[in-house]
Short mmCIF file of C-alpha atoms and ligand atoms in Angstrom, two decimals:
data_model
loop_
_atom_site.label_atom_id
_atom_site.label_comp_id
_atom_site.label_asym_id
_atom_site.label_seq_id
_atom_site.Cartn_x
_atom_site.Cartn_y
_atom_site.Cartn_z
CA MET Y 1 -52.95 -0.84 12.82
CA TYR Y 2 -49.73 -2.56 12.93
CA LYS Y 3 -49.36 -3.16 8.89
CA ASN Y 4 -50.32 0.89 9.08
CA ILE Y 5 -47.63 1.73 11.75
CA LEU Y 6 -45.14 -0.46 10.10
CA LYS Y 7 -46.17 1.31 6.38
CA ARG Y 8 -45.21 4.79 8.01
CA ALA Y 9 -42.10 3.90 9.56
CA LYS Y 10 -40.96 2.93 6.33
CA GLU Y 11 -41.65 5.68 4.37
CA LEU Y 12 -40.13 7.47 7.18
CA GLU Y 13 -36.85 5.21 7.59
CA MET Y 14 -34.44 7.71 5.32
CA ASP Y 15 -35.74 10.70 7.13
CA THR Y 16 -34.86 8.59 10.48
CA ALA Y 17 -31.48 7.62 8.77
CA ASN Y 18 -31.08 11.54 8.11
CA PHE Y 19 -31.71 12.59 11.45
CA LEU Y 20 -29.60 9.91 12.65
CA MET Y 21 -26.64 11.38 10.33
CA GLU Y 22 -27.42 14.73 12.04
CA LEU Y 23 -26.84 13.45 15.56
CA ILE Y 24 -23.35 11.58 14.49
CA ALA Y 25 -22.25 14.98 12.82
CA THR Y 26 -22.85 17.15 16.22
CA PRO Y 27 -20.23 15.03 18.56
CA SER Y 28 -21.32 14.99 22.11
CA PHE Y 29 -19.15 13.54 24.76
CA SER Y 30 -20.47 13.21 28.19
CA GLY Y 31 -20.41 16.25 30.16
CA LYS Y 32 -20.35 18.39 26.75
CA GLU Y 33 -24.11 17.34 24.89
CA LYS Y 34 -25.63 20.87 24.69
CA LYS Y 35 -25.47 21.23 20.78
CA VAL Y 36 -26.87 17.66 20.06
CA ILE Y 37 -29.73 18.52 22.75
CA ASP Y 38 -30.32 21.64 20.47
CA VAL Y 39 -30.56 19.04 17.29
CA ILE Y 40 -32.96 17.09 19.08
CA LYS Y 41 -34.74 20.15 20.11
CA ASN Y 42 -35.81 21.02 17.05
CA LYS Y 43 -36.44 17.86 15.35
CA MET Y 44 -38.93 17.04 18.31
CA LEU Y 45 -40.78 20.57 17.41
CA GLN Y 46 -40.79 19.88 13.87
CA THR Y 47 -42.26 16.31 14.40
CA GLY Y 48 -45.19 17.60 16.44
CA PHE Y 49 -44.05 16.94 20.22
CA ASP Y 50 -46.81 18.60 22.40
CA GLU Y 51 -43.95 20.01 24.48
CA VAL Y 52 -39.73 19.88 24.74
CA ARG Y 53 -37.98 21.29 27.85
CA VAL Y 54 -34.27 20.42 29.33
CA ASP Y 55 -34.31 19.69 33.03
CA GLY Y 56 -31.59 21.32 35.28
CA LEU Y 57 -28.96 18.61 34.52
CA GLY Y 58 -29.41 18.85 30.97
CA ASN Y 59 -31.73 16.08 29.69
CA ILE Y 60 -33.98 16.55 27.12
CA ILE Y 61 -37.39 15.65 27.71
CA GLY Y 62 -40.22 15.76 25.17
CA ARG Y 63 -44.02 15.09 25.47
CA ILE Y 64 -46.54 13.52 23.98
CA GLY Y 65 -50.11 13.37 25.57
CA ASN Y 66 -51.30 13.97 29.06
CA GLY Y 67 -52.97 10.65 29.85
CA LYS Y 68 -53.02 9.77 33.47
CA LYS Y 69 -50.46 7.04 32.84
CA VAL Y 70 -47.14 8.01 32.19
CA ILE Y 71 -44.74 5.89 30.26
CA ALA Y 72 -41.09 6.86 29.19
CA PHE Y 73 -38.54 6.16 26.07
CA ASP Y 74 -34.98 6.40 26.94
CA ALA Y 75 -31.65 7.01 24.70
CA HIS Y 76 -28.73 8.28 26.25
CA ILE Y 77 -27.17 10.89 23.97
CA ASP Y 78 -23.38 11.17 24.85
CA THR Y 79 -20.97 8.82 23.26
CA VAL Y 80 -17.20 7.76 23.68
CA TYR Y 81 -14.57 9.49 22.25
CA PRO Y 82 -13.30 7.80 18.93
CA GLY Y 83 -10.36 6.45 20.06
CA ASP Y 84 -7.20 5.97 17.74
CA LEU Y 85 -8.03 7.46 14.34
CA SER Y 86 -6.28 5.90 12.75
CA LEU Y 87 -8.36 2.61 13.22
CA TRP Y 88 -11.12 4.29 11.27
CA ASP Y 89 -11.80 4.06 7.74
CA PHE Y 90 -13.56 7.43 7.65
CA ASP Y 91 -14.10 10.58 9.99
CA PRO Y 92 -16.19 9.13 12.78
CA PHE Y 93 -17.98 12.63 12.49
CA THR Y 94 -18.65 12.73 9.12
CA PRO Y 95 -21.31 10.05 8.90
CA LYS Y 96 -22.19 8.07 5.76
CA ILE Y 97 -24.79 5.37 4.49
CA GLU Y 98 -23.17 2.62 2.54
CA ASN Y 99 -24.17 -1.13 2.57
CA GLY Y 100 -27.47 -0.25 3.78
CA LYS Y 101 -25.92 1.28 7.34
CA VAL Y 102 -25.32 4.70 8.68
CA TRP Y 103 -21.98 4.79 9.79
CA GLY Y 104 -20.18 7.07 12.74
CA ARG Y 105 -19.55 7.40 16.16
CA GLY Y 106 -22.54 7.08 18.04
CA SER Y 107 -24.60 5.48 15.29
CA VAL Y 108 -25.04 2.06 17.68
CA ASP Y 109 -24.66 3.19 20.85
CA GLN Y 110 -26.91 5.02 20.89
CA LYS Y 111 -28.01 7.90 18.82
CA GLY Y 112 -29.91 5.41 16.57
CA GLY Y 113 -32.19 4.67 19.35
CA MET Y 114 -33.10 8.43 19.95
CA ALA Y 115 -33.47 8.71 16.06
CA SER Y 116 -36.34 6.05 16.09
CA MET Y 117 -37.80 7.10 19.10
CA VAL Y 118 -38.09 10.79 18.05
CA TYR Y 119 -39.99 9.21 14.54
CA ALA Y 120 -41.85 6.79 16.55
CA GLY Y 121 -43.33 10.16 18.50
CA LYS Y 122 -44.19 11.39 14.77
CA ILE Y 123 -45.71 8.18 13.79
CA ILE Y 124 -47.94 8.28 17.28
CA LYS Y 125 -49.03 11.56 16.49
CA GLU Y 126 -50.23 11.11 12.66
CA LEU Y 127 -52.20 7.94 13.46
CA ASN Y 128 -53.52 9.25 16.79
CA LEU Y 129 -52.35 5.88 18.47
CA ASN Y 130 -52.38 7.31 22.20
CA LYS Y 131 -55.16 8.80 24.40
CA ASP Y 132 -54.23 7.36 27.98
CA TYR Y 133 -50.59 8.13 28.36
CA THR Y 134 -48.43 10.81 28.87
CA ILE Y 135 -45.44 9.61 27.02
CA TYR Y 136 -42.17 11.00 27.92
CA PHE Y 137 -38.88 10.99 25.09
CA THR Y 138 -35.96 11.42 27.51
CA GLY Y 139 -32.58 11.95 25.32
CA THR Y 140 -30.04 11.93 28.77
CA VAL Y 141 -26.83 13.08 29.28
CA MET Y 142 -23.50 11.42 30.90
CA GLU Y 143 -24.39 7.79 30.86
CA GLU Y 144 -21.21 6.69 29.46
CA ASP Y 145 -19.22 8.15 32.46
CA CYS Y 146 -22.07 7.63 35.07
CA ASP Y 147 -24.78 5.07 33.84
CA GLY Y 148 -28.14 5.93 35.47
CA LEU Y 149 -27.52 9.30 37.24
CA CYS Y 150 -29.51 11.32 34.55
CA TRP Y 151 -32.47 9.15 35.98
CA GLN Y 152 -31.88 9.63 39.34
CA TYR Y 153 -32.29 13.22 38.75
CA ILE Y 154 -35.21 12.86 36.55
CA ILE Y 155 -36.96 10.47 39.31
CA ASN Y 156 -36.18 12.28 42.20
CA GLU Y 157 -35.74 15.94 40.79
CA ASP Y 158 -37.92 16.27 37.64
CA LYS Y 159 -40.53 14.18 39.61
CA ILE Y 160 -41.53 12.01 36.57
CA ARG Y 161 -41.99 8.14 37.87
CA PRO Y 162 -43.33 6.33 34.67
CA GLU Y 163 -44.76 2.76 35.24
CA LEU Y 164 -42.48 1.51 32.55
CA VAL Y 165 -39.45 2.81 30.51
CA VAL Y 166 -38.21 1.34 27.20
CA ILE Y 167 -34.43 1.50 27.10
CA THR Y 168 -33.48 1.88 23.20
CA GLU Y 169 -29.83 0.89 23.83
CA PRO Y 170 -28.87 -1.35 20.58
CA THR Y 171 -30.76 -5.10 21.00
CA ASN Y 172 -30.27 -6.10 17.66
CA MET Y 173 -34.21 -5.82 17.34
CA ASN Y 174 -34.33 -8.44 20.32
CA ILE Y 175 -36.27 -7.88 23.39
CA TYR Y 176 -34.03 -7.69 26.58
CA ARG Y 177 -35.11 -8.04 30.31
CA GLY Y 178 -32.05 -7.16 32.47
CA HIS Y 179 -28.16 -6.75 32.86
CA ARG Y 180 -25.86 -7.23 35.59
CA GLY Y 181 -25.02 -4.40 37.52
CA ARG Y 182 -21.80 -2.96 38.36
CA MET Y 183 -19.83 -0.73 41.03
CA GLU Y 184 -16.19 0.85 41.20
CA ILE Y 185 -14.39 -0.30 44.23
CA LEU Y 186 -10.95 1.23 45.74
CA VAL Y 187 -8.83 -0.47 48.33
CA SER Y 188 -6.13 0.96 49.80
CA VAL Y 189 -3.06 -0.27 52.51
CA LYS Y 190 -0.85 2.31 54.06
CA GLY Y 191 2.79 1.56 54.50
CA LEU Y 192 5.93 2.93 55.99
CA SER Y 193 8.69 4.83 53.72
CA CYS Y 194 12.15 4.38 54.02
CA HIS Y 195 15.44 4.66 52.14
CA GLY Y 196 15.20 2.02 49.22
CA SER Y 197 19.02 1.08 50.41
CA ALA Y 198 17.64 -0.55 53.47
CA PRO Y 199 13.80 -2.06 52.72
CA GLU Y 200 13.54 -3.92 56.22
CA ARG Y 201 13.43 -0.64 57.75
CA GLY Y 202 10.17 0.05 56.29
CA ASP Y 203 6.63 -1.45 55.41
CA ASN Y 204 6.33 -1.60 51.60
CA ALA Y 205 2.45 -0.90 50.45
CA ILE Y 206 3.10 -2.18 46.77
CA TYR Y 207 3.71 -5.83 48.45
CA LYS Y 208 0.67 -5.73 50.32
CA ILE Y 209 -1.46 -4.07 47.71
CA SER Y 210 0.05 -7.01 45.56
CA ARG Y 211 -1.12 -9.80 47.94
CA ILE Y 212 -4.60 -8.39 48.29
CA ALA Y 213 -4.51 -7.97 44.45
CA LEU Y 214 -4.01 -11.77 43.95
CA GLU Y 215 -6.62 -12.75 46.71
CA ILE Y 216 -8.96 -10.32 44.64
CA GLU Y 217 -8.53 -12.64 41.39
CA LYS Y 218 -9.47 -15.75 43.67
CA LEU Y 219 -12.55 -14.07 44.93
CA ASN Y 220 -13.99 -14.68 41.18
CA GLU Y 221 -14.33 -18.58 42.12
CA ARG Y 222 -17.05 -17.97 44.58
CA LEU Y 223 -18.99 -15.32 43.29
CA ALA Y 224 -22.87 -15.72 42.84
CA TYR Y 225 -24.44 -17.47 39.63
CA ASP Y 226 -27.99 -16.54 38.36
CA GLU Y 227 -29.34 -18.52 35.46
CA PHE Y 228 -30.33 -15.61 33.37
CA LEU Y 229 -27.57 -12.89 33.83
CA GLY Y 230 -24.53 -15.08 34.73
CA LYS Y 231 -22.08 -14.81 36.99
CA GLY Y 232 -20.59 -11.89 39.17
CA SER Y 233 -17.28 -10.71 38.27
CA VAL Y 234 -14.40 -8.55 39.39
CA CYS Y 235 -11.35 -7.51 38.25
CA VAL Y 236 -8.27 -5.27 39.24
CA THR Y 237 -8.30 -2.42 36.63
CA GLN Y 238 -5.55 0.28 38.14
CA VAL Y 239 -3.16 0.33 40.33
CA PHE Y 240 -1.70 3.42 42.68
CA PHE Y 241 1.08 4.33 44.74
CA SER Y 242 2.47 7.21 46.62
CA SER Y 243 6.32 7.42 47.67
CA PRO Y 244 8.68 10.10 48.77
CA SER Y 245 11.34 9.16 45.81
CA GLN Y 246 12.25 6.19 42.97
CA CYS Y 247 14.64 5.16 45.91
CA ALA Y 248 12.18 4.88 48.70
CA VAL Y 249 9.81 2.02 49.83
CA PRO Y 250 6.25 3.54 49.18
CA ASP Y 251 4.09 4.42 51.83
CA ALA Y 252 0.75 3.92 50.20
CA ALA Y 253 -0.75 1.88 47.62
CA SER Y 254 -4.54 1.18 46.25
CA ILE Y 255 -6.11 -0.73 43.58
CA GLN Y 256 -9.21 0.06 41.65
CA LEU Y 257 -11.76 -2.94 40.87
CA ASP Y 258 -14.34 -4.00 38.60
CA ARG Y 259 -17.01 -5.65 40.07
CA ARG Y 260 -19.74 -7.04 38.01
CA LEU Y 261 -22.88 -7.86 40.25
CA THR Y 262 -25.38 -10.52 39.17
CA LEU Y 263 -28.67 -11.11 40.60
CA GLY Y 264 -28.99 -11.13 44.61
CA GLU Y 265 -25.48 -9.17 44.47
CA THR Y 266 -25.66 -5.93 46.62
CA LYS Y 267 -23.28 -3.19 47.83
CA ASP Y 268 -22.84 -4.44 51.23
CA ILE Y 269 -22.10 -8.26 49.77
CA ALA Y 270 -19.74 -6.65 47.61
CA ILE Y 271 -17.74 -4.74 50.07
CA ASN Y 272 -17.49 -7.26 52.68
CA GLU Y 273 -16.26 -9.79 50.34
CA VAL Y 274 -13.42 -7.83 49.31
CA LYS Y 275 -12.79 -6.92 53.12
CA GLN Y 276 -12.57 -10.88 53.78
CA ALA Y 277 -10.41 -10.84 51.03
CA ALA Y 278 -7.92 -8.76 52.34
CA ALA Y 279 -8.19 -10.25 55.84
CA ASN Y 280 -8.04 -13.30 54.80
CA ILE Y 281 -4.19 -12.66 53.87
CA GLY Y 282 -3.54 -10.62 57.07
CA TYR Y 283 -4.68 -6.85 56.08
CA PRO Y 284 -8.17 -6.52 57.91
CA ASP Y 285 -7.14 -3.00 58.18
CA ALA Y 286 -7.32 -2.44 54.45
CA SER Y 287 -9.75 0.44 53.76
CA VAL Y 288 -12.66 -0.63 50.92
CA GLU Y 289 -14.71 2.12 49.80
CA VAL Y 290 -17.24 2.64 46.61
CA LEU Y 291 -15.83 5.69 44.53
CA LYS Y 292 -18.03 8.77 43.78
CA TYR Y 293 -18.95 10.37 40.85
CA GLU Y 294 -19.11 14.41 40.82
CA GLU Y 295 -18.23 15.60 37.64
CA GLU Y 296 -20.12 19.16 36.10
CA SER Y 297 -23.06 18.45 33.49
CA TYR Y 298 -23.00 20.81 30.51
CA THR Y 299 -25.30 22.99 32.64
CA GLY Y 300 -22.56 23.29 35.27
CA LEU Y 301 -24.63 21.16 37.67
CA LYS Y 302 -22.83 18.67 40.07
CA TYR Y 303 -25.25 15.97 41.19
CA PRO Y 304 -22.86 13.66 42.92
CA THR Y 305 -23.27 9.57 43.49
CA GLU Y 306 -21.66 6.74 44.38
CA LYS Y 307 -20.64 4.47 41.81
CA TYR Y 308 -22.90 1.25 42.59
CA TYR Y 309 -25.03 0.55 39.58
CA PRO Y 310 -27.43 -2.25 40.89
CA THR Y 311 -28.50 -5.11 38.95
CA TRP Y 312 -32.13 -5.85 37.44
CA LYS Y 313 -33.97 -8.13 35.51
CA ILE Y 314 -37.77 -8.20 35.13
CA SER Y 315 -40.00 -11.09 35.34
CA GLU Y 316 -40.93 -13.45 32.27
CA ASP Y 317 -44.50 -12.99 33.29
CA SER Y 318 -44.39 -8.95 33.39
CA PRO Y 319 -47.53 -7.86 31.19
CA TYR Y 320 -45.37 -5.36 29.68
CA LEU Y 321 -42.74 -8.04 28.32
CA LYS Y 322 -46.12 -10.24 27.03
CA ALA Y 323 -47.32 -6.94 25.68
CA SER Y 324 -43.70 -6.26 23.88
CA LYS Y 325 -43.62 -10.23 22.38
CA LYS Y 326 -47.22 -9.50 20.98
CA VAL Y 327 -46.44 -6.03 19.36
CA TYR Y 328 -42.90 -7.63 18.10
CA LYS Y 329 -44.99 -10.68 16.40
CA GLU Y 330 -47.61 -8.26 15.14
CA LEU Y 331 -45.12 -6.41 13.34
CA PHE Y 332 -42.62 -8.85 12.14
CA ASP Y 333 -44.63 -12.00 11.93
CA THR Y 334 -41.96 -13.95 14.01
CA GLU Y 335 -41.21 -14.62 17.57
CA PRO Y 336 -38.70 -12.36 19.21
CA VAL Y 337 -35.32 -13.60 20.81
CA ILE Y 338 -35.64 -12.27 24.57
CA ASP Y 339 -32.16 -11.81 26.10
CA LYS Y 340 -29.89 -9.04 28.16
CA TRP Y 341 -27.29 -6.72 27.43
CA THR Y 342 -23.65 -7.62 28.58
CA PHE Y 343 -22.99 -3.96 29.54
CA SER Y 344 -25.31 -2.10 31.63
CA THR Y 345 -27.34 1.09 31.39
CA ASN Y 346 -29.55 3.70 32.60
CA ALA Y 347 -31.66 1.04 33.83
CA VAL Y 348 -29.66 0.40 37.03
CA ALA Y 349 -31.40 3.93 38.37
CA ILE Y 350 -34.73 3.07 36.75
CA ALA Y 351 -35.27 -0.97 37.66
CA GLY Y 352 -32.18 -1.37 39.88
CA MET Y 353 -32.40 1.24 42.27
CA ASN Y 354 -36.22 2.93 41.60
CA LYS Y 355 -37.67 -0.81 40.92
CA ILE Y 356 -39.47 0.73 37.68
CA PRO Y 357 -39.81 -2.14 34.98
CA CYS Y 358 -37.61 -1.54 31.99
CA ILE Y 359 -37.49 -3.12 28.55
CA GLY Y 360 -34.86 -2.99 26.14
CA PHE Y 361 -35.18 -2.80 22.64
CA GLY Y 362 -32.93 -1.08 20.11
CA PRO Y 363 -31.39 -0.23 16.86
CA GLY Y 364 -27.83 -1.66 15.84
CA ASN Y 365 -25.95 -4.70 17.63
CA GLU Y 366 -24.11 -3.80 21.03
CA ILE Y 367 -21.00 -5.60 19.73
CA TYR Y 368 -20.31 -2.43 17.68
CA ALA Y 369 -20.46 -0.15 20.85
CA HIS Y 370 -17.16 1.52 21.44
CA THR Y 371 -15.61 0.18 18.46
CA PRO Y 372 -14.13 2.33 15.64
CA ASN Y 373 -16.10 1.81 12.26
CA GLU Y 374 -19.38 1.90 14.15
CA SER Y 375 -22.32 1.38 11.92
CA SER Y 376 -26.19 0.43 12.40
CA PRO Y 377 -28.64 -1.16 9.97
CA ILE Y 378 -30.74 1.68 8.32
CA GLU Y 379 -33.71 -1.11 8.05
CA HIS Y 380 -33.37 -1.40 12.33
CA LEU Y 381 -34.42 2.39 12.62
CA SER Y 382 -37.76 2.14 10.65
CA LYS Y 383 -38.76 -1.07 12.45
CA ALA Y 384 -37.64 -0.36 16.20
CA ALA Y 385 -39.44 3.11 15.19
CA ALA Y 386 -42.82 0.76 14.54
CA PHE Y 387 -42.03 -1.20 17.58
CA TYR Y 388 -42.17 1.90 20.15
CA ALA Y 389 -45.35 3.23 18.15
CA GLY Y 390 -46.81 -0.36 18.09
CA LEU Y 391 -46.21 -0.81 22.06
CA ILE Y 392 -48.30 2.67 22.62
CA CYS Y 393 -50.81 1.18 20.46
CA ASN Y 394 -50.81 -2.10 22.19
CA LEU Y 395 -51.09 -0.38 25.69
CA ASN Y 396 -53.82 2.00 25.00
CA GLU Y 397 -55.94 -0.88 23.81
CA LYS Y 398 -55.55 -2.27 27.74
ZN1 ZN G 401 -25.23 3.29 25.11
#
């Protein structure tokens, strides 16, 4: 059966690539995904999905099968902006096929995963690979701005709770089983403004926040380490201040922190470490808070959340990891590399918050995510489709 799956995926390879080009040609920045959702909806209906719907946040959810067990494949379908267009050799939204690759914004991150998923659905239907499962194929919104928010909505509001979610972000055709979590933290101090000609009368908030910033740099040396996920890290990413004038001592200042969390590091631990760092140099009253995300989705819904994105990894003994390895070997006749993402994905909500196992497998190499001249090998597209269909075949045999 695996040979048939691979053969059919290869036959559909150019269709998959053409669908990816259609997705790239339909820009879909975070919060502005409506048009691409319509493109996906049409393709899912054309390829024989049993049901296609769009939820309140704007996620598209295609379904195949109605078995008791539930599994999902996820691709976020928003992309980042192209950035400086002079760094691109072509128009990022006029995709092309060249040197065996599809080129354009989102080819790697991660419209390629979406294209492969839909064609996996077609193969599952055609080859009749599923009987036990309800399979959801989710095209999710706003991931680039707030990873996992879409899946908080799917789990809490759509009431879908799969036993496994396959994250189709780029893995360069390796199997991934985790990544570090992250948080966005704001540290603020107050000062006292006075005329800049006599600074000794005031209390300069920028001096205070600068001393705290240097303590944050040192905090890196004390953060936790995990053998698989690596080290936690923290860095100052932005500085803010307020002052009555350019000739005045500033009365308030803040720094924003990008904190990456390794296994065992939680929100409370991270907040306390920052409070302690500020206290160490004499500012126990510094305010330390997790930032909030409350942007509107394209449907007009606000679904606020804290910018806390918990760490996750699944065990090497996970039956889903074992099944994935077996499918990979059956299809490609070689051992898979098991690894992790450097960046963060929707799995922060699925696995990190809700403890639902996730497996990562997707076309393209993550080193090209968010870069100019982004591209993904066409061959990856059909192989990923074969892997997704093969996994459904394998899980149905159990
Ligand atoms: Zn992504």
